[in-house]
mmCIF file of C-alpha atoms in Angstrom:
data_model
loop_
_atom_site.group_PDB
_atom_site.id
_atom_site.type_symbol
_atom_site.label_atom_id
_atom_site.label_comp_id
_atom_site.label_asym_id
_atom_site.label_seq_id
_atom_site.Cartn_x
_atom_site.Cartn_y
_atom_site.Cartn_z
ATOM 1 C CA MET A 1 -107.460 90.070 138.973
ATOM 2 C CA ILE A 2 -107.299 91.019 142.655
ATOM 3 C CA ALA A 3 -107.913 94.710 143.340
ATOM 4 C CA GLY A 4 -104.738 96.536 144.294
ATOM 5 C CA ALA A 5 -102.419 93.802 142.983
ATOM 6 C CA VAL A 6 -99.209 94.876 141.253
ATOM 7 C CA LEU A 7 -98.633 93.333 137.824
ATOM 8 C CA ALA A 8 -94.992 92.410 137.257
ATOM 9 C CA VAL A 9 -93.559 91.400 133.902
ATOM 10 C CA VAL A 10 -90.496 89.142 133.888
ATOM 11 C CA GLY A 11 -88.116 89.380 130.926
ATOM 12 C CA LEU A 12 -84.972 87.496 129.910
ATOM 13 C CA LEU A 13 -81.901 88.813 128.038
ATOM 14 C CA GLY A 14 -82.145 92.524 127.384
ATOM 15 C CA PRO A 15 -80.586 95.884 128.228
ATOM 16 C CA PRO A 16 -78.632 95.824 131.507
ATOM 17 C CA ARG A 17 -79.959 99.231 132.569
ATOM 18 C CA GLU A 18 -82.402 101.967 131.621
ATOM 19 C CA VAL A 19 -79.771 104.716 131.400
ATOM 20 C CA SER A 20 -77.271 103.353 128.883
ATOM 21 C CA SER A 21 -73.535 103.833 129.411
ATOM 22 C CA SER A 22 -72.578 102.866 125.830
ATOM 23 C CA ALA A 23 -71.487 106.421 124.943
ATOM 24 C CA SER A 24 -69.412 106.853 128.106
ATOM 25 C CA ALA A 25 -65.921 108.278 127.709
ATOM 26 C CA SER A 26 -64.657 105.841 130.355
ATOM 27 C CA ARG A 27 -61.962 103.398 129.234
ATOM 28 C CA ASP A 28 -63.868 100.706 131.170
ATOM 29 C CA THR A 29 -66.968 100.775 128.937
ATOM 30 C CA PRO A 30 -67.555 97.107 127.962
ATOM 31 C CA ALA A 31 -67.802 97.096 124.159
ATOM 32 C CA LEU A 32 -66.131 95.949 120.972
ATOM 33 C CA GLY A 33 -63.793 98.727 119.857
ATOM 34 C CA MET A 34 -60.482 100.083 118.672
ATOM 35 C CA VAL A 35 -58.576 103.244 119.468
ATOM 36 C CA ILE A 36 -56.351 103.841 116.460
ATOM 37 C CA ALA A 37 -53.947 106.439 117.846
ATOM 38 C CA PRO A 38 -51.813 107.505 119.634
ATOM 39 C CA HIS A 39 -51.682 104.113 121.399
ATOM 40 C CA ARG A 40 -53.346 101.206 119.661
ATOM 41 C CA VAL A 41 -56.066 99.881 121.971
ATOM 42 C CA LEU A 42 -58.275 96.892 121.137
ATOM 43 C CA SER A 43 -61.248 95.954 123.297
ATOM 44 C CA GLY A 44 -63.806 93.184 123.250
ATOM 45 C CA GLY A 45 -66.670 92.975 125.652
ATOM 46 C CA GLY A 46 -70.303 93.539 126.386
ATOM 47 C CA GLU A 47 -72.923 94.020 129.045
ATOM 48 C CA LEU A 48 -76.193 92.107 129.217
ATOM 49 C CA GLY A 49 -79.267 92.090 131.398
ATOM 50 C CA ILE A 50 -79.922 88.446 132.292
ATOM 51 C CA VAL A 51 -83.341 88.938 133.877
ATOM 52 C CA SER A 52 -85.640 91.922 134.464
ATOM 53 C CA ILE A 53 -88.706 92.326 136.666
ATOM 54 C CA ALA A 54 -90.857 95.295 135.640
ATOM 55 C CA GLY A 55 -93.832 96.798 137.450
ATOM 56 C CA ASP A 56 -95.787 99.966 136.744
ATOM 57 C CA ASP A 57 -93.284 102.234 138.504
ATOM 58 C CA LEU A 58 -90.122 100.166 139.078
ATOM 59 C CA THR A 59 -87.893 97.889 137.005
ATOM 60 C CA LEU A 60 -85.174 95.672 138.463
ATOM 61 C CA ARG A 61 -82.488 94.359 136.087
ATOM 62 C CA LEU A 62 -79.866 91.783 137.044
ATOM 63 C CA GLY A 63 -76.919 91.655 134.675
ATOM 64 C CA PHE A 64 -73.380 90.660 133.856
ATOM 65 C CA TYR A 65 -70.507 92.276 132.004
ATOM 66 C CA GLY A 66 -67.072 91.285 130.796
ATOM 67 C CA MET A 67 -64.290 92.943 128.839
ATOM 68 C CA VAL A 68 -60.724 92.367 127.668
ATOM 69 C CA GLU A 69 -58.590 95.340 126.572
ATOM 70 C CA LEU A 70 -55.195 95.147 124.832
ATOM 71 C CA GLU A 71 -52.937 98.209 124.551
ATOM 72 C CA SER A 72 -49.607 98.969 122.922
ATOM 73 C CA SER A 73 -46.817 100.150 125.196
ATOM 74 C CA GLY A 74 -45.724 102.768 122.655
ATOM 75 C CA THR A 75 -47.423 104.771 119.944
ATOM 76 C CA LEU A 76 -48.753 103.560 116.603
ATOM 77 C CA ASP A 77 -46.116 101.982 114.339
ATOM 78 C CA ARG A 78 -48.017 102.087 111.056
ATOM 79 C CA LEU A 79 -51.484 103.276 109.961
ATOM 80 C CA LEU A 80 -51.831 101.569 106.542
ATOM 81 C CA PRO A 81 -52.856 99.060 105.341
ATOM 82 C CA TYR A 82 -54.170 98.646 108.899
ATOM 83 C CA PRO A 83 -53.119 100.148 112.263
ATOM 84 C CA THR A 84 -50.288 98.201 113.896
ATOM 85 C CA ALA A 85 -48.371 98.499 117.161
ATOM 86 C CA ASP A 86 -46.584 96.178 119.540
ATOM 87 C CA ILE A 87 -49.303 95.129 122.001
ATOM 88 C CA ARG A 88 -47.702 94.636 125.414
ATOM 89 C CA TYR A 89 -50.406 95.302 127.999
ATOM 90 C CA TRP A 90 -53.797 93.737 128.554
ATOM 91 C CA ARG A 91 -56.382 93.765 131.282
ATOM 92 C CA GLY A 92 -59.514 91.756 132.022
ATOM 93 C CA LEU A 93 -62.703 93.024 133.650
ATOM 94 C CA ILE A 94 -65.727 91.114 134.907
ATOM 95 C CA GLY A 95 -68.693 92.081 137.031
ATOM 96 C CA TYR A 96 -72.244 91.479 138.195
ATOM 97 C CA THR A 97 -74.808 94.256 138.461
ATOM 98 C CA ALA A 98 -78.261 94.988 139.862
ATOM 99 C CA ALA A 99 -79.941 98.145 138.536
ATOM 100 C CA LEU A 100 -83.219 99.580 139.836
ATOM 101 C CA SER A 101 -85.017 101.981 137.480
ATOM 102 C CA LEU A 102 -87.447 104.396 139.149
ATOM 103 C CA ASP A 103 -89.817 104.624 136.190
ATOM 104 C CA GLY A 104 -92.768 106.242 137.932
ATOM 105 C CA ALA A 105 -90.658 108.857 139.712
ATOM 106 C CA ALA A 106 -88.842 109.695 136.455
ATOM 107 C CA ARG A 107 -92.114 110.294 134.600
ATOM 108 C CA ALA A 108 -93.480 112.462 137.396
ATOM 109 C CA LEU A 109 -90.334 114.516 138.013
ATOM 110 C CA LEU A 110 -88.596 114.678 134.622
ATOM 111 C CA GLY A 111 -91.223 113.857 132.007
ATOM 112 C CA GLU A 112 -91.795 111.127 129.426
ATOM 113 C CA GLY A 113 -88.676 109.470 128.029
ATOM 114 C CA SER A 114 -86.598 110.488 131.031
ATOM 115 C CA ALA A 115 -85.154 108.076 133.587
ATOM 116 C CA LEU A 116 -83.798 107.732 137.117
ATOM 117 C CA GLU A 117 -81.743 104.715 138.130
ATOM 118 C CA ALA A 118 -79.529 103.318 140.886
ATOM 119 C CA GLU A 119 -77.086 100.446 140.461
ATOM 120 C CA VAL A 120 -74.884 98.276 142.655
ATOM 121 C CA GLY A 121 -72.370 95.723 141.430
ATOM 122 C CA TYR A 122 -69.319 93.667 142.261
ATOM 123 C CA HIS A 123 -66.425 94.227 139.830
ATOM 124 C CA HIS A 124 -62.989 92.682 139.298
ATOM 125 C CA GLU A 125 -60.101 93.921 137.144
ATOM 126 C CA SER A 126 -56.713 92.285 136.618
ATOM 127 C CA GLU A 127 -53.660 93.623 134.775
ATOM 128 C CA HIS A 128 -51.238 91.596 132.642
ATOM 129 C CA GLN A 129 -48.478 91.843 130.045
ATOM 130 C CA THR A 130 -47.355 89.756 127.085
ATOM 131 C CA ALA A 131 -43.897 89.286 125.607
ATOM 132 C CA SER A 132 -42.798 91.638 122.832
ATOM 133 C CA ASN A 133 -42.999 90.263 119.290
ATOM 134 C CA SER A 134 -39.657 91.927 118.587
ATOM 135 C CA GLY A 135 -37.936 90.106 121.466
ATOM 136 C CA GLY A 136 -35.996 91.501 124.397
ATOM 137 C CA PRO A 137 -36.436 91.278 128.183
ATOM 138 C CA SER A 138 -39.868 91.577 129.787
ATOM 139 C CA GLU A 139 -40.787 94.687 131.734
ATOM 140 C CA ASP A 140 -40.598 94.429 135.523
ATOM 141 C CA VAL A 141 -44.150 95.145 136.721
ATOM 142 C CA SER A 142 -43.872 93.702 140.224
ATOM 143 C CA ASP A 143 -44.510 97.109 141.819
ATOM 144 C CA VAL A 144 -47.343 98.329 139.570
ATOM 145 C CA PRO A 145 -50.676 98.894 141.392
ATOM 146 C CA GLN A 146 -53.494 96.401 140.813
ATOM 147 C CA VAL A 147 -57.159 97.392 140.559
ATOM 148 C CA GLY A 148 -58.528 94.117 141.922
ATOM 149 C CA ASP A 149 -62.005 93.800 143.463
ATOM 150 C CA ALA A 150 -64.507 96.548 144.198
ATOM 151 C CA ILE A 151 -68.129 97.233 145.047
ATOM 152 C CA HIS A 152 -69.463 99.548 142.334
ATOM 153 C CA LEU A 153 -72.205 102.080 143.111
ATOM 154 C CA ASP A 154 -73.805 104.569 140.768
ATOM 155 C CA VAL A 155 -76.877 106.756 140.343
ATOM 156 C CA ALA A 156 -77.921 108.008 136.915
ATOM 157 C CA ALA A 157 -80.489 110.322 135.361
ATOM 158 C CA ARG A 158 -81.538 110.876 131.751
ATOM 159 C CA LEU A 159 -83.392 114.041 130.769
ATOM 160 C CA ARG A 160 -85.179 113.973 127.396
ATOM 161 C CA ARG A 161 -86.327 117.181 125.769
ATOM 162 C CA GLY A 162 -87.497 116.799 122.206
ATOM 163 C CA ASP A 163 -84.721 115.172 120.181
ATOM 164 C CA VAL A 164 -82.029 115.759 122.819
ATOM 165 C CA ASP A 165 -81.034 113.329 125.590
ATOM 166 C CA VAL A 166 -78.696 114.413 128.385
ATOM 167 C CA SER A 167 -77.497 111.805 130.883
ATOM 168 C CA VAL A 168 -75.510 112.235 134.091
ATOM 169 C CA ARG A 169 -74.051 109.371 136.111
ATOM 170 C CA LEU A 170 -72.287 109.627 139.479
ATOM 171 C CA ARG A 171 -70.036 106.677 140.290
ATOM 172 C CA GLU A 172 -68.138 105.350 143.259
ATOM 173 C CA ARG A 173 -65.951 102.275 143.560
ATOM 174 C CA LEU A 174 -65.196 100.956 147.044
ATOM 175 C CA PHE A 175 -62.201 98.641 146.756
ATOM 176 C CA ILE A 176 -61.951 95.554 148.948
ATOM 177 C CA PRO A 177 -59.055 95.891 151.461
ATOM 178 C CA GLY A 178 -56.311 93.406 150.705
ATOM 179 C CA LYS A 179 -57.621 92.797 147.177
ATOM 180 C CA SER A 180 -56.681 96.125 145.566
ATOM 181 C CA SER A 181 -53.975 98.789 145.527
ATOM 182 C CA TYR A 182 -56.661 101.489 145.829
ATOM 183 C CA ALA A 183 -59.121 102.654 148.500
ATOM 184 C CA HIS A 184 -61.960 104.178 146.473
ATOM 185 C CA ALA A 185 -62.606 105.903 143.151
ATOM 186 C CA PRO A 186 -65.336 108.539 142.684
ATOM 187 C CA GLY A 187 -66.240 109.475 139.113
ATOM 188 C CA VAL A 188 -68.732 111.329 136.952
ATOM 189 C CA ASP A 189 -70.103 110.652 133.464
ATOM 190 C CA VAL A 190 -71.947 113.216 131.309
ATOM 191 C CA GLU A 191 -73.403 112.413 127.867
ATOM 192 C CA ALA A 192 -75.465 114.344 125.320
ATOM 193 C CA ARG A 193 -77.099 112.910 122.189
ATOM 194 C CA TRP A 194 -79.153 114.519 119.409
ATOM 195 C CA ARG A 195 -81.742 112.145 117.901
ATOM 196 C CA ALA A 196 -83.072 114.387 115.131
ATOM 197 C CA LEU A 197 -82.222 111.818 112.417
ATOM 198 C CA ALA A 198 -83.540 108.264 112.501
ATOM 199 C CA HIS A 199 -80.246 106.341 112.457
ATOM 200 C CA LEU A 200 -77.465 108.954 112.787
ATOM 201 C CA HIS A 201 -77.042 110.737 116.110
ATOM 202 C CA PRO A 202 -74.288 113.255 116.937
ATOM 203 C CA PHE A 203 -73.053 112.793 120.509
ATOM 204 C CA ALA A 204 -70.558 114.094 123.040
ATOM 205 C CA SER A 205 -69.507 112.641 126.382
ATOM 206 C CA ALA A 206 -67.089 113.383 129.204
ATOM 207 C CA PHE A 207 -65.744 111.250 132.033
ATOM 208 C CA ALA A 208 -63.605 112.050 135.070
ATOM 209 C CA GLU A 209 -62.369 109.750 137.826
ATOM 210 C CA ASN A 210 -59.829 109.860 140.632
ATOM 211 C CA MET A 211 -58.582 106.603 142.123
ATOM 212 C CA PHE A 212 -57.254 107.121 145.633
ATOM 213 C CA GLY A 213 -54.264 104.913 146.353
ATOM 214 C CA ALA A 214 -54.088 102.623 149.371
ATOM 215 C CA TYR A 215 -51.065 101.464 151.319
ATOM 216 C CA ARG A 216 -48.052 103.151 149.651
ATOM 217 C CA TYR A 217 -49.535 103.520 146.157
ATOM 218 C CA PRO A 218 -50.198 107.004 144.718
ATOM 219 C CA ASP A 219 -53.487 108.406 143.446
ATOM 220 C CA VAL A 220 -54.182 108.223 139.711
ATOM 221 C CA PHE A 221 -56.770 110.121 137.672
ATOM 222 C CA LEU A 222 -58.222 110.370 134.183
ATOM 223 C CA VAL A 223 -60.285 113.066 132.447
ATOM 224 C CA ARG A 224 -61.491 112.052 128.980
ATOM 225 C CA GLY A 225 -63.914 113.394 126.392
ATOM 226 C CA LEU A 226 -65.443 111.979 123.187
ATOM 227 C CA VAL A 227 -67.213 113.731 120.312
ATOM 228 C CA GLY A 228 -68.588 112.024 117.232
ATOM 229 C CA ALA A 229 -71.608 110.299 115.731
ATOM 230 C CA VAL A 230 -73.617 107.161 116.441
ATOM 231 C CA VAL A 231 -74.930 104.974 113.630
ATOM 232 C CA SER A 232 -77.916 103.153 115.119
ATOM 233 C CA PRO A 233 -79.284 100.475 112.763
ATOM 234 C CA GLY A 234 -81.097 98.377 115.384
ATOM 235 C CA VAL A 235 -80.028 96.490 118.521
ATOM 236 C CA SER A 236 -76.398 97.534 117.922
ATOM 237 C CA GLU A 237 -74.844 100.994 117.749
ATOM 238 C CA VAL A 238 -71.595 102.029 116.043
ATOM 239 C CA TYR A 239 -69.743 104.989 117.600
ATOM 240 C CA LEU A 240 -67.199 106.907 115.510
ATOM 241 C CA TYR A 241 -65.397 109.503 117.606
ATOM 242 C CA LEU A 242 -62.472 111.768 118.319
ATOM 243 C CA PHE A 243 -61.156 111.881 121.863
ATOM 244 C CA ALA A 244 -58.922 113.904 124.124
ATOM 245 C CA ASP A 245 -57.702 112.935 127.574
ATOM 246 C CA VAL A 246 -55.334 113.934 130.312
ATOM 247 C CA GLY A 247 -54.220 111.769 133.199
ATOM 248 C CA HIS A 248 -52.942 108.274 133.791
ATOM 249 C CA ARG A 249 -53.013 105.290 131.493
ATOM 250 C CA LYS A 250 -54.654 101.973 132.376
ATOM 251 C CA GLY A 251 -53.441 98.522 133.354
ATOM 252 C CA LEU A 252 -49.715 98.052 133.857
ATOM 253 C CA ALA A 253 -49.088 101.562 132.490
ATOM 254 C CA ALA A 254 -51.208 103.105 135.258
ATOM 255 C CA LEU A 255 -48.342 105.173 136.675
ATOM 256 C CA THR A 256 -47.660 106.865 133.323
ATOM 257 C CA LYS A 257 -49.278 110.292 132.985
ATOM 258 C CA GLU A 258 -50.019 111.636 129.481
ATOM 259 C CA GLU A 259 -52.063 114.044 127.392
ATOM 260 C CA ASN A 260 -53.537 112.438 124.274
ATOM 261 C CA PHE A 261 -55.647 113.183 121.212
ATOM 262 C CA GLY A 262 -56.887 110.393 118.983
ATOM 263 C CA VAL A 263 -59.633 108.629 117.069
ATOM 264 C CA GLY A 264 -61.611 105.498 117.797
ATOM 265 C CA ILE A 265 -64.543 103.261 116.931
ATOM 266 C CA ARG A 266 -66.881 101.322 119.260
ATOM 267 C CA VAL A 267 -69.696 98.840 118.703
ATOM 268 C CA ALA A 268 -72.200 98.380 121.531
ATOM 269 C CA PHE A 269 -75.355 96.314 121.777
ATOM 270 C CA TYR A 270 -78.618 97.509 123.322
#
């Protein structure tokens, strides 16, 4: 081995980042899940690191994510024997990411088990509707704003003290002119998790974002919080949570402002 050489380890298929966003209260978290009420929301998606290059003090991860979310236009029709509602809206998200974890700086500044990370990505979101199962005319959505394409930037930190992890993520989306109804969208994510038990972790998270409209479209915002427990059997995690939010809905209902309380479940990998 040559003196002073840096040993790099290349890995395939793993976590997309060091500071996980699986517990985020954002509606855009790519995972398999269901919000039971007040609106029925079904999501399927995931995020995966395709390749990682790790040195002593830095780790670079290149990844991909995708997600489809379906949402009822109205509230829940029936809870038993299973939750039902007339799904009218759906949206698709796809993106590519590059995340750089500052492992050496995190150990020196924050201590073992902590993390510092920066990420850049290119994201796309499209909004759609389906016909109602009960019949009737389709909704006119020709003037609803479209999210479109954006460059996604974020910086994140995880502080670990004993059995408690606290993570903070600052986000910014810079939308591509002519390919979106918005200009930019700053946001913040905060998460806390208690790991005292081996496979059951209480958690709480909060998310806030404001999307600044471009052209003639108005601004929209969302503030959302989750509280619940994580069952962590291995490479997957099951989140059972209650939520509260205030602000605008997503997709083709983006101009509708509401205050909601509800319950949901999410399954995330890595």
